[in-house]
Short mmCIF file of C-alpha atoms and ligand atoms in Angstrom, two decimals:
data_model
loop_
_atom_site.label_atom_id
_atom_site.label_comp_id
_atom_site.label_asym_id
_atom_site.label_seq_id
_atom_site.Cartn_x
_atom_site.Cartn_y
_atom_site.Cartn_z
CA MET A 110 -9.08 -54.09 32.96
CA LYS A 111 -12.01 -53.66 34.54
CA HIS A 112 -14.20 -50.94 34.24
CA ASP A 113 -14.17 -48.53 37.60
CA PRO A 114 -17.37 -46.43 37.87
CA THR A 115 -16.19 -44.65 40.91
CA MET A 116 -13.08 -43.35 39.11
CA SER A 117 -14.72 -39.55 38.34
CA VAL A 118 -13.63 -36.59 39.06
CA PRO A 119 -14.41 -35.53 42.83
CA CYS A 120 -14.92 -32.01 42.71
CA GLU A 121 -18.03 -30.54 42.15
CA THR A 122 -18.09 -27.62 39.78
CA LEU A 123 -18.79 -23.74 41.38
CA TYR A 124 -20.97 -21.85 39.35
CA THR A 125 -19.51 -18.46 39.49
CA ARG A 126 -21.67 -15.78 37.55
CA ASP A 127 -19.32 -13.16 36.80
CA MET A 128 -16.28 -14.87 34.64
CA ILE A 129 -15.02 -14.86 30.98
CA LEU A 130 -15.08 -18.07 29.36
CA PRO A 131 -14.69 -18.11 25.67
CA ILE A 132 -18.00 -18.34 24.93
CA ASP A 133 -21.65 -17.16 26.20
CA TYR A 134 -24.72 -17.87 25.95
CA ALA A 135 -25.98 -15.01 23.84
CA ASP A 136 -22.74 -16.21 21.56
CA ILE A 137 -25.78 -19.28 21.41
CA VAL A 138 -28.57 -17.42 20.98
CA ALA A 139 -26.92 -15.46 18.10
CA ALA A 140 -25.58 -19.25 16.63
CA SER A 141 -29.56 -20.41 16.63
CA GLU A 142 -30.75 -17.43 14.75
CA ARG A 143 -28.20 -18.28 12.36
CA LEU A 144 -28.60 -22.25 12.25
CA ASP A 145 -32.80 -21.49 12.37
CA GLY A 146 -34.45 -23.03 9.30
CA VAL A 147 -31.08 -24.78 7.97
CA ALA A 148 -30.16 -27.06 10.52
CA LEU A 149 -32.90 -29.69 12.15
CA CYS A 150 -34.72 -29.04 14.82
CA THR A 151 -34.32 -32.26 15.79
CA PRO A 152 -36.46 -35.00 17.71
CA VAL A 153 -36.51 -35.51 21.68
CA LEU A 154 -37.29 -39.39 22.61
CA SER A 155 -38.74 -41.04 25.26
CA ASN A 156 -39.15 -44.88 26.41
CA ALA A 157 -40.23 -46.76 28.98
CA GLU A 158 -38.10 -49.49 28.59
CA ALA A 159 -35.06 -46.98 29.23
CA ASN A 160 -36.75 -45.57 32.40
CA ALA A 161 -37.09 -48.38 33.38
CA ARG A 162 -33.38 -49.37 32.79
CA SER A 163 -32.43 -46.53 34.41
CA GLY A 164 -34.91 -45.60 37.45
CA ALA A 165 -34.93 -42.43 35.64
CA GLU A 166 -37.22 -40.27 33.56
CA LEU A 167 -34.79 -40.28 30.99
CA PHE A 168 -34.93 -36.84 27.05
CA PHE A 169 -32.70 -38.44 24.55
CA LYS A 170 -31.86 -35.42 21.73
CA CYS A 171 -31.17 -37.20 18.53
CA GLU A 172 -29.00 -35.34 16.71
CA ASN A 173 -28.22 -38.85 14.47
CA LEU A 174 -31.03 -37.11 12.40
CA GLN A 175 -29.21 -34.04 12.23
CA ARG A 176 -28.10 -33.09 8.88
CA ILE A 177 -25.00 -34.67 8.14
CA GLY A 178 -26.49 -37.07 10.85
CA ALA A 179 -24.60 -35.80 13.85
CA PHE A 180 -24.70 -32.60 15.59
CA LYS A 181 -21.19 -31.31 14.17
CA PHE A 182 -23.88 -29.49 11.60
CA ARG A 183 -24.70 -26.98 14.01
CA GLY A 184 -21.20 -26.33 14.87
CA ALA A 185 -20.31 -25.54 11.20
CA TYR A 186 -23.05 -23.95 9.48
CA ASN A 187 -22.25 -21.26 12.68
CA ALA A 188 -19.03 -20.90 11.78
CA LEU A 189 -18.93 -20.26 8.37
CA ALA A 190 -22.04 -18.31 8.21
CA ARG A 191 -19.34 -15.97 9.90
CA PHE A 192 -17.10 -15.51 7.52
CA ASP A 193 -16.52 -12.25 5.15
CA ALA A 194 -16.33 -11.69 1.90
CA GLU A 195 -13.19 -11.91 1.59
CA ALA A 196 -12.30 -15.35 3.79
CA ARG A 197 -15.88 -16.99 1.79
CA ARG A 198 -14.35 -16.44 -1.65
CA GLY A 199 -11.07 -18.15 0.05
CA GLY A 200 -12.68 -20.96 1.22
CA VAL A 201 -12.12 -23.18 4.60
CA LEU A 202 -9.77 -26.10 5.17
CA THR A 203 -10.49 -28.87 8.12
CA TYR A 204 -9.14 -31.51 9.23
CA SER A 205 -10.80 -34.17 10.69
CA SER A 206 -11.97 -38.52 11.95
CA GLY A 207 -15.73 -37.67 9.81
CA ASN A 208 -17.96 -36.35 11.03
CA HIS A 209 -16.86 -32.36 11.24
CA ALA A 210 -15.63 -33.64 7.89
CA GLN A 211 -19.18 -33.75 6.30
CA ALA A 212 -20.34 -30.77 8.16
CA ILE A 213 -17.75 -28.64 6.59
CA ALA A 214 -18.79 -29.86 3.43
CA LEU A 215 -22.19 -29.05 3.26
CA ALA A 216 -22.32 -25.92 4.73
CA ALA A 217 -19.51 -24.92 2.53
CA ARG A 218 -22.16 -25.76 -0.37
CA LEU A 219 -25.21 -24.07 1.25
CA LEU A 220 -22.72 -21.32 1.41
CA GLY A 221 -20.95 -21.61 -1.80
CA MET A 222 -17.99 -21.60 -0.63
CA PRO A 223 -14.68 -24.26 -1.31
CA ALA A 224 -13.59 -26.39 1.39
CA LEU A 225 -10.59 -28.85 1.27
CA ILE A 226 -11.08 -31.77 4.23
CA VAL A 227 -7.95 -33.10 5.80
CA MET A 228 -8.86 -36.45 6.77
CA PRO A 229 -7.66 -40.29 8.79
CA LYS A 230 -6.44 -42.83 5.92
CA ASP A 231 -8.86 -45.48 8.23
CA ALA A 232 -11.41 -43.09 8.72
CA PRO A 233 -14.94 -44.87 8.28
CA ALA A 234 -15.24 -45.50 4.28
CA ILE A 235 -18.86 -44.01 4.26
CA LYS A 236 -17.84 -40.20 6.02
CA ILE A 237 -15.48 -40.19 2.92
CA ALA A 238 -17.39 -41.08 0.59
CA VAL A 239 -20.17 -38.94 1.09
CA THR A 240 -17.45 -36.10 2.12
CA ARG A 241 -17.12 -36.22 -0.89
CA ARG A 242 -20.13 -36.26 -2.37
CA HIS A 243 -20.88 -33.35 -0.63
CA GLY A 244 -18.51 -31.57 -3.55
CA ALA A 245 -15.10 -30.97 -0.90
CA GLU A 246 -11.46 -31.58 -2.06
CA ILE A 247 -10.29 -33.72 0.32
CA VAL A 248 -6.41 -34.55 1.26
CA LEU A 249 -6.05 -38.33 3.82
CA TYR A 250 -3.52 -38.60 6.29
CA ASP A 251 -1.99 -41.54 8.74
CA ARG A 252 -3.30 -40.63 12.10
CA TYR A 253 -0.54 -42.57 13.84
CA THR A 254 1.81 -40.92 12.23
CA GLU A 255 1.40 -37.79 10.53
CA ASP A 256 0.39 -34.53 12.59
CA ARG A 257 -3.06 -33.41 11.39
CA GLU A 258 -2.63 -29.94 13.06
CA ALA A 259 0.54 -29.10 11.11
CA LEU A 260 -0.67 -30.46 7.42
CA GLY A 261 -3.90 -28.62 8.11
CA SER A 262 -2.37 -25.20 8.75
CA ARG A 263 0.54 -26.04 5.89
CA LEU A 264 -2.03 -26.52 3.63
CA ALA A 265 -4.33 -23.91 4.99
CA ALA A 266 -1.67 -21.32 4.38
CA GLU A 267 -1.15 -22.31 1.14
CA ARG A 268 -3.97 -21.89 -0.30
CA GLY A 269 -5.30 -18.75 1.51
CA MET A 270 -8.11 -21.48 3.26
CA THR A 271 -9.41 -20.28 7.03
CA LEU A 272 -9.05 -23.03 9.39
CA ILE A 273 -11.78 -24.01 11.08
CA PRO A 274 -11.23 -27.01 13.48
CA PRO A 275 -13.31 -29.28 15.03
CA TYR A 276 -13.74 -28.58 18.76
CA ASP A 277 -11.35 -25.46 20.07
CA HIS A 278 -13.49 -22.59 18.13
CA PRO A 279 -16.21 -20.40 19.74
CA ASP A 280 -18.06 -20.46 16.79
CA VAL A 281 -17.79 -24.01 16.57
CA MET A 282 -18.58 -24.10 20.05
CA ALA A 283 -21.75 -22.23 20.37
CA GLY A 284 -22.81 -23.73 17.57
CA GLN A 285 -22.91 -26.97 19.23
CA GLY A 286 -24.66 -25.28 22.00
CA THR A 287 -27.93 -24.91 20.40
CA ALA A 288 -28.66 -28.56 21.16
CA ALA A 289 -29.33 -28.72 24.40
CA LYS A 290 -30.81 -24.88 24.44
CA GLU A 291 -33.11 -26.86 21.98
CA LEU A 292 -33.70 -29.49 24.46
CA PHE A 293 -34.14 -27.07 27.39
CA GLU A 294 -36.44 -25.20 25.38
CA GLU A 295 -38.48 -28.25 24.03
CA VAL A 296 -38.90 -30.37 28.17
CA GLY A 297 -37.78 -28.12 30.52
CA PRO A 298 -35.32 -27.74 33.39
CA LEU A 299 -33.08 -31.31 33.62
CA ASP A 300 -30.94 -32.83 36.83
CA VAL A 301 -28.77 -33.58 34.89
CA LEU A 302 -27.53 -33.46 31.03
CA LEU A 303 -25.10 -36.27 29.53
CA VAL A 304 -22.95 -35.32 26.60
CA CYS A 305 -20.09 -37.45 25.17
CA VAL A 306 -16.97 -36.15 24.89
CA GLY A 307 -14.31 -35.50 22.57
CA GLY A 308 -12.68 -32.78 22.41
CA GLY A 309 -15.39 -31.03 24.28
CA GLY A 310 -16.66 -28.45 21.85
CA LEU A 311 -20.47 -30.32 22.12
CA ILE A 312 -20.73 -30.58 26.04
CA SER A 313 -18.76 -27.31 26.27
CA GLY A 314 -21.97 -25.20 23.83
CA CYS A 315 -24.22 -27.72 25.79
CA ALA A 316 -23.02 -26.74 28.90
CA VAL A 317 -23.22 -22.71 28.68
CA SER A 318 -26.60 -23.75 27.47
CA ALA A 319 -27.72 -25.64 30.55
CA ALA A 320 -26.16 -22.99 32.96
CA ALA A 321 -28.44 -20.56 30.96
CA LEU A 322 -31.18 -22.28 30.28
CA SER A 323 -31.32 -25.02 33.80
CA PRO A 324 -29.12 -23.97 36.38
CA GLN A 325 -29.53 -26.56 38.56
CA CYS A 326 -28.52 -28.66 36.00
CA ARG A 327 -25.22 -31.16 36.61
CA VAL A 328 -24.00 -31.42 33.69
CA ILE A 329 -21.74 -34.59 33.09
CA GLY A 330 -19.72 -36.43 30.53
CA VAL A 331 -18.83 -39.01 29.31
CA GLU A 332 -15.57 -40.46 27.90
CA PRO A 333 -14.77 -43.62 26.18
CA GLN A 334 -12.58 -46.11 29.22
CA ALA A 335 -9.58 -46.02 26.59
CA GLY A 336 -10.01 -42.10 26.22
CA ASN A 337 -9.96 -40.86 29.50
CA ASP A 338 -8.20 -37.61 28.85
CA VAL A 339 -10.48 -35.46 29.55
CA GLN A 340 -11.59 -36.68 32.85
CA GLN A 341 -7.70 -37.20 33.21
CA SER A 342 -7.74 -33.04 32.83
CA LEU A 343 -10.75 -31.86 34.81
CA ARG A 344 -8.43 -33.94 37.80
CA THR A 345 -5.56 -32.50 37.31
CA GLY A 346 -6.73 -29.19 36.75
CA GLU A 347 -4.32 -29.04 32.81
CA ARG A 348 -4.69 -30.42 29.56
CA VAL A 349 -3.50 -34.42 29.30
CA ARG A 350 -2.42 -35.52 26.25
CA ILE A 351 -2.25 -39.18 25.98
CA ASP A 352 -1.42 -41.66 22.97
CA VAL A 353 -4.32 -41.92 20.11
CA PRO A 354 -6.85 -44.39 22.25
CA GLN A 355 -8.08 -47.19 20.57
CA THR A 356 -11.92 -47.33 21.21
CA ILE A 357 -14.61 -48.24 18.92
CA ALA A 358 -16.05 -44.75 19.76
CA ASP A 359 -14.34 -43.12 17.14
CA GLY A 360 -16.54 -39.22 17.31
CA ALA A 361 -14.00 -39.36 21.13
CA GLN A 362 -10.98 -40.61 19.66
CA THR A 363 -9.33 -36.65 20.78
CA GLN A 364 -6.19 -36.74 22.78
CA SER A 365 -6.39 -33.81 25.02
CA PRO A 366 -9.05 -31.44 24.80
CA GLY A 367 -8.81 -27.94 23.44
CA LEU A 368 -7.52 -25.12 25.40
CA LEU A 369 -10.80 -22.63 24.24
CA THR A 370 -13.38 -25.89 24.98
CA PHE A 371 -11.46 -26.69 28.63
CA GLU A 372 -11.71 -23.00 29.56
CA VAL A 373 -15.41 -24.40 29.62
CA ILE A 374 -15.73 -27.32 31.00
CA ARG A 375 -13.31 -26.48 33.86
CA HIS A 376 -15.99 -24.00 35.16
CA ARG A 377 -18.85 -25.83 33.88
CA VAL A 378 -18.97 -29.18 33.83
CA SER A 379 -19.20 -31.10 37.17
CA ASN A 380 -17.61 -34.72 36.60
CA ILE A 381 -16.63 -36.32 33.69
CA VAL A 382 -17.56 -40.14 33.73
CA THR A 383 -16.56 -43.35 31.45
CA VAL A 384 -18.23 -45.75 29.54
CA SER A 385 -16.27 -49.85 27.80
CA ASP A 386 -16.95 -50.43 23.93
CA GLU A 387 -18.45 -53.23 25.30
CA ALA A 388 -20.69 -51.15 27.20
CA LEU A 389 -21.41 -48.83 23.75
CA VAL A 390 -22.08 -52.17 21.93
CA ARG A 391 -25.63 -52.79 24.26
CA SER A 392 -26.31 -49.50 23.69
CA MET A 393 -26.01 -49.40 20.09
CA ARG A 394 -28.06 -52.65 20.22
CA PHE A 395 -30.94 -51.41 22.51
CA PHE A 396 -31.64 -48.63 19.99
CA VAL A 397 -32.42 -50.23 17.62
CA GLU A 398 -34.22 -53.57 19.35
CA GLN A 399 -35.68 -50.70 21.93
CA MET A 400 -36.00 -47.31 19.59
CA LYS A 401 -35.90 -48.91 16.18
CA ILE A 402 -32.68 -45.76 15.50
CA VAL A 403 -29.76 -46.22 15.16
CA VAL A 404 -26.90 -44.53 16.92
CA GLU A 405 -23.08 -44.62 16.35
CA PRO A 406 -20.79 -46.18 19.47
CA THR A 407 -19.50 -42.60 19.87
CA GLY A 408 -23.61 -41.09 20.17
CA CYS A 409 -24.16 -43.37 22.27
CA LEU A 410 -21.89 -42.48 25.54
CA GLY A 411 -24.14 -40.59 27.68
CA ALA A 412 -26.94 -42.75 26.74
CA ALA A 413 -24.35 -45.88 28.33
CA ALA A 414 -23.25 -44.39 31.47
CA ALA A 415 -27.47 -44.08 32.14
CA LEU A 416 -28.67 -47.22 30.62
CA GLU A 417 -25.33 -49.44 32.55
CA GLY A 418 -26.23 -47.62 35.70
CA LEU A 419 -22.77 -45.35 35.67
CA VAL A 420 -24.16 -42.49 36.93
CA PRO A 421 -26.92 -41.89 39.46
CA ILE A 422 -29.86 -40.53 38.16
CA ALA A 423 -32.45 -42.41 39.72
CA GLY A 424 -35.69 -41.15 40.12
CA LYS A 425 -33.99 -37.45 37.99
CA ARG A 426 -35.18 -35.59 34.75
CA VAL A 427 -32.17 -36.51 32.31
CA GLY A 428 -31.50 -35.60 29.66
CA ILE A 429 -29.05 -37.14 26.81
CA VAL A 430 -27.81 -36.04 23.55
CA LEU A 431 -26.83 -38.38 21.35
CA SER A 432 -24.89 -37.14 18.97
CA GLY A 433 -24.29 -39.27 15.84
CA GLY A 434 -25.62 -41.70 13.90
CA ASN A 435 -22.99 -42.47 10.73
CA VAL A 436 -21.83 -45.82 10.69
CA ASP A 437 -21.70 -48.55 8.06
CA ALA A 438 -24.40 -50.73 6.88
CA GLN A 439 -21.42 -53.54 7.61
CA ARG A 440 -20.03 -52.36 10.19
CA LEU A 441 -23.60 -51.81 12.36
CA ALA A 442 -24.57 -55.29 11.52
CA ALA A 443 -20.78 -56.70 13.35
CA LEU A 444 -20.77 -54.84 15.83
CA LEU A 445 -24.84 -55.97 16.73
CA THR A 446 -23.93 -59.80 16.43
CA THR A 447 -20.78 -59.41 18.38
CA GLU A 448 -20.84 -60.76 21.95
CA ALA A 449 -21.49 -57.56 24.77
C1 PLP B 60 -17.61 -35.27 17.25
C2 PLP B 60 -18.55 -36.28 17.53
C3 PLP B 60 -18.05 -36.12 19.50
C4 PLP B 60 -17.84 -35.34 20.06
O1 PLP B 60 -17.79 -34.29 20.08
P1 PLP B 60 -16.54 -32.99 20.73
O2 PLP B 60 -17.17 -31.85 20.11
O3 PLP B 60 -15.03 -33.41 20.13
O4 PLP B 60 -16.30 -33.00 22.50
C5 PLP B 60 -19.04 -37.19 19.38
N1 PLP B 60 -20.00 -37.68 18.95
C6 PLP B 60 -20.13 -37.23 17.58
C7 PLP B 60 -21.23 -38.53 16.78
C8 PLP B 60 -19.07 -36.83 17.00
O5 PLP B 60 -19.33 -36.31 15.88
#
């Protein structure tokens, strides 16, 4: 299928000031206080070659350098830090394609509570191994035939654990929003913020930060071309469910936006664009060769949109969240040496 960058959502979202959304900026400020001294305030990188290619001034927020190698530590720790004494004793359960699992495992260990993780059998080996190393118990499932949410709920009930889903939870969304808060606090207002989109936890938190700290900033989500469930949902105004997408962006293989995340996306996100797997590979190579950093395929979504001219950003100040860097060395080598 040929990629058509004009396949974007036509509507411009209106900002309505007094709207009630699942989270507001005060939740993000509270999250950043909980994360202070626990999560890293990751660096913001600039690069002359990236600016030349895009014709814009790009600011890369390096969440690939966050603890566990992805922004997901922010939301996970924020959620677990809010557990009461009884919930802490019972512990936490989650399902995840990987980074959220690691994040929950580490946050649970730091807070001294048990963690059980339901993970797909075909998750990258490094993600399964690291999750286990953080001391979490792991139950594997088949993502093409089993329903992880049903399995997760059943196990949580059986064991008296609290389920923290990977994106559709206010504390998770608020935690993720601290990434954009830090970015705006460091570089000031921006014209555009590009954020990769799986289930929408990261972009919903970041969009709430943007509305508070840089109200003129357009927040644009970026999805893999094969899995544009959120783009379709924004277009139709209702949550669209798709088949499990086949893409190298394993952190964005979600089938539909969350109930809560979609509420925020509908009101705070201007547009969603999509990028091909080939564009993700070219961007990964750009980061290794030009910027000397490893960014996993999903983490390249926002950057690929900017570097490949898929969003109109000429002359603008543009923030890009590099969401994660967890990719096996072997897989990285294979991806970097394929034709793209
Ligand atoms: C989870 C994840 C995403 C998608 O985040 P959502 O909150 O589900 O939209 C993007 N990139 C990486 C590296 C992730 O781990």
